[in-house]
Tab-separated table of C-alpha atoms and ligand atoms in Angstrom:
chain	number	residue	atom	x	y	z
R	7	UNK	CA	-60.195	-59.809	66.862
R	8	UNK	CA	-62.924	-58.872	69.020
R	9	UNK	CA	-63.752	-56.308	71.819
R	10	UNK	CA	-65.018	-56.879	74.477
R	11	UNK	CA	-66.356	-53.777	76.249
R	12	UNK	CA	-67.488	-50.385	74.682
R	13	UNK	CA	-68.145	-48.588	78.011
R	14	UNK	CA	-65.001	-47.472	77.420
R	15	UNK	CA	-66.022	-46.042	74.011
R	16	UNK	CA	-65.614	-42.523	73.318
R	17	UNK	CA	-63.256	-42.523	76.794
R	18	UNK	CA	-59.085	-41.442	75.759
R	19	UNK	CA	-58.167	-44.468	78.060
R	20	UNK	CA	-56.810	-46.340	75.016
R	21	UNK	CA	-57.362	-47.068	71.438
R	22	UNK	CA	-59.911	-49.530	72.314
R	23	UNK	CA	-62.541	-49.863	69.222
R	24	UNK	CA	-66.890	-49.846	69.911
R	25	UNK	CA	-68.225	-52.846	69.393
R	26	UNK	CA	-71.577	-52.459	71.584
R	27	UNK	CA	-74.110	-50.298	70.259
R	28	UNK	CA	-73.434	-46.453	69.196
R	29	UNK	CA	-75.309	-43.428	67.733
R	30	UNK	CA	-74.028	-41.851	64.149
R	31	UNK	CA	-75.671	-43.446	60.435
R	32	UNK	CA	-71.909	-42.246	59.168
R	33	UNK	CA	-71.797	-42.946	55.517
R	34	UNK	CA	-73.534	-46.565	55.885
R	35	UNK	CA	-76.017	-45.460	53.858
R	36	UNK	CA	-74.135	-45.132	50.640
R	37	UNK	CA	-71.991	-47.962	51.856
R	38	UNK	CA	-74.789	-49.795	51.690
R	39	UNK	CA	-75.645	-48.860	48.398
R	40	UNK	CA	-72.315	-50.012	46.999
R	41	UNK	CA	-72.397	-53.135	48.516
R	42	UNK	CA	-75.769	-53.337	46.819
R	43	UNK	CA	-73.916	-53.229	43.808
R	44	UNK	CA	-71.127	-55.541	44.243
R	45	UNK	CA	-73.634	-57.667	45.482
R	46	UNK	CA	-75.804	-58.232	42.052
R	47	UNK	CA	-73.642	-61.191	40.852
R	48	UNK	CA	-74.609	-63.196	44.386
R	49	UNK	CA	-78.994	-62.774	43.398
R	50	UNK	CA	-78.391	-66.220	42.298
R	51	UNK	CA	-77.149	-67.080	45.576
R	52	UNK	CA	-79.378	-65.241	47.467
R	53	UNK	CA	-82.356	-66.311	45.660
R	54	UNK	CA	-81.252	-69.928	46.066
R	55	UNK	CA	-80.886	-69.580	50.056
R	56	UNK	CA	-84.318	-68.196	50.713
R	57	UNK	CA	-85.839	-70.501	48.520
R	58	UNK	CA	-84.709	-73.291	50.713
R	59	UNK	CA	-86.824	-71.543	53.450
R	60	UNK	CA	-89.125	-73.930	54.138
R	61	UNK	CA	-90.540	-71.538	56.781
R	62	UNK	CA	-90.547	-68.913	54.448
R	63	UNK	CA	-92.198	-70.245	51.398
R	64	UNK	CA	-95.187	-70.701	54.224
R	65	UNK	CA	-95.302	-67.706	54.464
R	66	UNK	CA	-95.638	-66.447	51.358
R	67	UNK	CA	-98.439	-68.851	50.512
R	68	UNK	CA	-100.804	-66.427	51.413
R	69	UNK	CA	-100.094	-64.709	48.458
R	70	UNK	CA	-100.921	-66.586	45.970
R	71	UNK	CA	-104.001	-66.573	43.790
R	72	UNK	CA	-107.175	-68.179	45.348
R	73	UNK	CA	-107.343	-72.116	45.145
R	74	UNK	CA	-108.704	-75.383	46.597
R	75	UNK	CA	-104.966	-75.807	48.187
R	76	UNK	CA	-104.743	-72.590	49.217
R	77	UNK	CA	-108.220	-72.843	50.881
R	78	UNK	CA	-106.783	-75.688	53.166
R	79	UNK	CA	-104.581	-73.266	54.454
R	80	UNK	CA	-105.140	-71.822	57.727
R	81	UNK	CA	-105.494	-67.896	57.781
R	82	UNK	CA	-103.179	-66.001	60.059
R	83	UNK	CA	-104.620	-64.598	63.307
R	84	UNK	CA	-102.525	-61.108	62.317
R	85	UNK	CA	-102.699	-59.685	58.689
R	86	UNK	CA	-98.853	-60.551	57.076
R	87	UNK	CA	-99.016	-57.284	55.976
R	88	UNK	CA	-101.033	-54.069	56.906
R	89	UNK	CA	-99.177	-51.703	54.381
R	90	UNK	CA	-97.299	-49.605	57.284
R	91	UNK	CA	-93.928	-48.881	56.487
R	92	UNK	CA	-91.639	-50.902	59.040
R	93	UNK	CA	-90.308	-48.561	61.628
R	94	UNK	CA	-86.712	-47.216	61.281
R	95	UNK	CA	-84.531	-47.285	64.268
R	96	UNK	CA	-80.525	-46.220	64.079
R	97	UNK	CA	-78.011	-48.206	62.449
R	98	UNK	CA	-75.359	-47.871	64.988
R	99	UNK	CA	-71.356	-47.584	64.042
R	100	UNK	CA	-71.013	-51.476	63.348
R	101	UNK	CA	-72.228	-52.038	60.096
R	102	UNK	CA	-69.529	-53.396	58.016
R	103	UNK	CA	-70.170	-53.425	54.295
R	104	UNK	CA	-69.223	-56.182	51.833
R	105	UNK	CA	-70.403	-59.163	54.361
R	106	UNK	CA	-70.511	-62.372	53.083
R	107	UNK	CA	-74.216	-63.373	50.810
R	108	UNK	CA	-75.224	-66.214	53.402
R	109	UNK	CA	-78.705	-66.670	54.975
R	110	UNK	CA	-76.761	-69.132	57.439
R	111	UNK	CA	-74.749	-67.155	60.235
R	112	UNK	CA	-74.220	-70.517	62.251
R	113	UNK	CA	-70.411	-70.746	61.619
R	114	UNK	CA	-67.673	-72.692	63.337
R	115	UNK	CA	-67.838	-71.240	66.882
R	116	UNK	CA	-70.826	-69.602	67.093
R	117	UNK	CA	-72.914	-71.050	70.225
R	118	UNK	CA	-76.177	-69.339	71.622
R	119	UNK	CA	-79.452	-70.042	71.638
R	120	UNK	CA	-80.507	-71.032	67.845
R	121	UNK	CA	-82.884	-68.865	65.992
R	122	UNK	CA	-84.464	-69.769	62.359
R	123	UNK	CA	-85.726	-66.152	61.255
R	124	UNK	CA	-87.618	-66.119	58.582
R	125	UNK	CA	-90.412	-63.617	56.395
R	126	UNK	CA	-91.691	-61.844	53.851
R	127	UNK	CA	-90.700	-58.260	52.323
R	128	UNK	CA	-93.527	-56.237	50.614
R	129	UNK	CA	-94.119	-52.679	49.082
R	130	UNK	CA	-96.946	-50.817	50.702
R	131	UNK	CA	-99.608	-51.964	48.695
R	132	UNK	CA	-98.596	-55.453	50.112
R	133	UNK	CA	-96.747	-56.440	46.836
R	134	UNK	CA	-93.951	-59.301	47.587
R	135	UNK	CA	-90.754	-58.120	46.765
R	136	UNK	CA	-88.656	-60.792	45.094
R	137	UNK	CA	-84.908	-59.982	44.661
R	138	UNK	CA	-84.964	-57.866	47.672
R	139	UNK	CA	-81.631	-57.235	49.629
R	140	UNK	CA	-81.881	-57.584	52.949
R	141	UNK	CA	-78.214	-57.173	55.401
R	142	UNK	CA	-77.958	-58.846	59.077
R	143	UNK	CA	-75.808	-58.202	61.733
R	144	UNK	CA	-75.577	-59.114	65.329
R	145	UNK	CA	-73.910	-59.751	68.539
R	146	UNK	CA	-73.152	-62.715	70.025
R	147	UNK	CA	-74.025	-65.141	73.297
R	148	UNK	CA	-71.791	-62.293	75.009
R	149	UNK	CA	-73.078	-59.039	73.461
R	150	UNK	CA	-69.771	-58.960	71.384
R	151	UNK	CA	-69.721	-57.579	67.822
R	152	UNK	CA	-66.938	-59.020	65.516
R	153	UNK	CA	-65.654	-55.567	63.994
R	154	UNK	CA	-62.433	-57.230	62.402
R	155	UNK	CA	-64.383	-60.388	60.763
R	156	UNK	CA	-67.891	-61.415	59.902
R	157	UNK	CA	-68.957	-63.729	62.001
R	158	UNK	CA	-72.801	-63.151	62.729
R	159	UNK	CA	-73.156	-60.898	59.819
R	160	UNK	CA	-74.406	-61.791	56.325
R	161	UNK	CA	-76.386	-59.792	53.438
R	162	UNK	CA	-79.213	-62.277	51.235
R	163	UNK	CA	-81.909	-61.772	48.264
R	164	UNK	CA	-85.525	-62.241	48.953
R	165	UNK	CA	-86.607	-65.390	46.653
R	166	UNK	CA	-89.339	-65.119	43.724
R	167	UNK	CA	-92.015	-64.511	46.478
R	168	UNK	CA	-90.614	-62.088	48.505
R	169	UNK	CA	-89.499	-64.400	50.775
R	170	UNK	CA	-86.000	-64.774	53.412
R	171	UNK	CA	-84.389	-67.087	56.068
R	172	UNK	CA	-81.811	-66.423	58.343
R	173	UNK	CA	-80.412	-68.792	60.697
R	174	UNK	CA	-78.855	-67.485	63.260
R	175	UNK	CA	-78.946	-67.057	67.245
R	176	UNK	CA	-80.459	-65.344	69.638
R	177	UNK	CA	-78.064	-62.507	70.583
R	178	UNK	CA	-77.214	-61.208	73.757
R	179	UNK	CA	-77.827	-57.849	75.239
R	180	UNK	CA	-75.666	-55.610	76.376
R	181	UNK	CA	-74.728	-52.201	77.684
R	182	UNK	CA	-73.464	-49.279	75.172
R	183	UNK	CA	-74.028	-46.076	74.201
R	184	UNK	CA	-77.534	-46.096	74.386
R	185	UNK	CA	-77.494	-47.748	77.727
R	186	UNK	CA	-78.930	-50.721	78.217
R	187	UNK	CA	-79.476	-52.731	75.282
R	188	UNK	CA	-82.348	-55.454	74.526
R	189	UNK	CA	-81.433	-58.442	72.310
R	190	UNK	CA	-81.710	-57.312	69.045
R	191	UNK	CA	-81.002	-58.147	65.144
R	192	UNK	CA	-79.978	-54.855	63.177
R	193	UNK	CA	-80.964	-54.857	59.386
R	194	UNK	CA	-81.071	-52.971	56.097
R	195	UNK	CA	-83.499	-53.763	53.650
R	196	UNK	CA	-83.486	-52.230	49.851
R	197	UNK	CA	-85.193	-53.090	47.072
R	198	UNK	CA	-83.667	-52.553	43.684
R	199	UNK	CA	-83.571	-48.996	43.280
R	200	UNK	CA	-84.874	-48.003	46.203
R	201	UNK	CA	-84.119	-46.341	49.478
R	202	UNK	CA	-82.429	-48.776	52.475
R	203	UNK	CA	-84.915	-49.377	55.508
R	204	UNK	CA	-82.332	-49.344	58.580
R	205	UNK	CA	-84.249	-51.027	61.724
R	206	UNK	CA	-84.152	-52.950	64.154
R	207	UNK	CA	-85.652	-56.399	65.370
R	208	UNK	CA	-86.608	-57.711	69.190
R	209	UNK	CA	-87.986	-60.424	71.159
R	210	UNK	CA	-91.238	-60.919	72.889
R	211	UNK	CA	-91.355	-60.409	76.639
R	212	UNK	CA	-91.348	-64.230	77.189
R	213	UNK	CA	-88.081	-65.272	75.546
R	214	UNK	CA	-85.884	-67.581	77.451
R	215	UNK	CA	-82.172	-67.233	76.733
R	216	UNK	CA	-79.108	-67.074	78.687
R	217	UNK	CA	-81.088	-66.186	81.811
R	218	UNK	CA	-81.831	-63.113	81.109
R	219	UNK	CA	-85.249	-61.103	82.002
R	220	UNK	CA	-86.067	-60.072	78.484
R	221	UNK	CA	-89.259	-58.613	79.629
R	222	UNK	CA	-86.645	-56.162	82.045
R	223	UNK	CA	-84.699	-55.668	79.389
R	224	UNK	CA	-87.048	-54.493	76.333
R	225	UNK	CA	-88.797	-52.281	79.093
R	226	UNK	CA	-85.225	-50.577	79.827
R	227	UNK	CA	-83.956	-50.358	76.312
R	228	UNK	CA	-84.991	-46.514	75.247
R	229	UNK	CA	-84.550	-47.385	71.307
R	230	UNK	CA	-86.615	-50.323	71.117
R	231	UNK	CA	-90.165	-50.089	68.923
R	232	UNK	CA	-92.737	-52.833	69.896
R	233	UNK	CA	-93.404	-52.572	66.293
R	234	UNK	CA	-90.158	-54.248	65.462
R	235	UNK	CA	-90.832	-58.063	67.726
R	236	UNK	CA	-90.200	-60.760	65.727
R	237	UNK	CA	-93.093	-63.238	66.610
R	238	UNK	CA	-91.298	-66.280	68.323
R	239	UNK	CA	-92.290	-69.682	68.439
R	240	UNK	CA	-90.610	-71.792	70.675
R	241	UNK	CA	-88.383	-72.958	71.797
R	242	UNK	CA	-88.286	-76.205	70.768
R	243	UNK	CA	-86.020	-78.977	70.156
R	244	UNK	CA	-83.036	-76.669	71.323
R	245	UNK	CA	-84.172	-73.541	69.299
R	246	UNK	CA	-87.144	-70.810	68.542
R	247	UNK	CA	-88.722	-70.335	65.235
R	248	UNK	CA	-89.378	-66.399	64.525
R	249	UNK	CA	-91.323	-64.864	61.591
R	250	UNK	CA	-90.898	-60.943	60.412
R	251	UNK	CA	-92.538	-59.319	57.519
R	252	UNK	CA	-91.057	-56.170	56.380
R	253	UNK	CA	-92.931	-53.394	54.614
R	254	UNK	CA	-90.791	-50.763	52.566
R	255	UNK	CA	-91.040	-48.193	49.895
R	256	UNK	CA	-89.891	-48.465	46.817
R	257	UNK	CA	-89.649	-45.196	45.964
R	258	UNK	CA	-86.592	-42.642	46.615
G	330	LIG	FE1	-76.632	-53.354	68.441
């Protein structure tokens, strides 16, 4: 089941469930934690979905120790990692715990405009952080949360270099809580043992999607950090390319 319209949220018109963006962290954190947990059997699984990232073992090759091969590779205009924690932003009331380990989100029914998301995670001293957890969820191509499945939602492990996809789409945005929402991916990233990084990811001024004035919309959305744009290539053959590197502590 899905909802269709939290501007009614909060209102005693009916029991009509959020599903558009809201305010509280609530217990996610911890939730989060557990899921963590329940979640070490699925590394294997993780691990073996980013590792497919053909994107994402790209961008990892930066990393590795100085050679002829490596020197054939071009440097990146911007540093892959500059040691800065990634910003937080809020979670929002729609995280659901226990989502399905997937890097794929493209399931029966989902249509939008496709997005291959991949990146790195590393520690502040720019350390790749294999085994990493990292949780997605999203709206949809009508700024619609599923709150009763999982559809667009999905938790992963970074590979042996740090390294994640996601494929998913470009979601919608919509109006909530916060008022007017950008397009945006929310997120949880947590290293083993460490705290959860609970942020927020955006597109660049220029994306094209569902003919929508992104450049409008990321100027009106009050919660959105220009620190958080994914960096979007595209689109191209029907869908954009986007890279983001998280930086997180490991430390509690
Ligand atoms: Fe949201």
């Amino acid at each position: 089941m899905r909802y269709a319209d939290e501007l009614s949220q909060g209102a005693a018109s009916g029991p009509v469930s959020p599903t558009r963006e809201g305010g509280e962290h609530g217990s996610s954190r911890r939730s989060f934690i557990r899921s963590t947990s329940a979640g070490v059997t699925s590394v294997a699984l993780g691990v073996g979905v980013a590792a497919a990232a053909g994107p994402a073992a790209g961008a990892a090759e930066s990393h590795r120790p100085a050679t002829a091969r490596r020197a054939a590779v071009p440097l990146a205009v911007t540093p892959a990692c500059s040691g800065h924690e990634t910003p937080e932003s809020i979670e929002g009331p729609l995280f659901k715990p226990n989502s399905p380990a997937r890097g794929d989100l493209i399931t029966p029914g989902i249509r939008g405009v496709r997005l291959d998301l991949s990146g790195v995670v590393y520690d502040t001293s720019c350390k790749p952080l294999p085994e990493t957890l990292i949780e997605f969820w999203q709206c949809d191509e009508n700024g619609d949360y599923d709150t009763s499945g999982f559809s667009l939602r999905g938790h992963q492990y970074t590979d042996s270099r740090g390294a994640y996809l996601l494929r998913t789409i470009v979601p919608r945005d919509y109006w909530g809580r916060w008022g007017q929402r950008a397009p945006h991916i929310h997120t949880q990233v947590q290293a083993s043992g460490g705290p959860v990084l609970v942020t927020q990811l955006y597109f660049p001024d220029d994306t094209q999607a569902y003919g929508r004035d992104f450049a409008a919309l990321n100027a009106a959305d009050r919660l959105l950090n220009r620190a958080c744009t994914i960096n979007l290539t595209g689109p191209a053959d029907g869908r954009y390319t986007g890279t983001f590197h998280f930086v997180i502590t490991t430390k509690v």
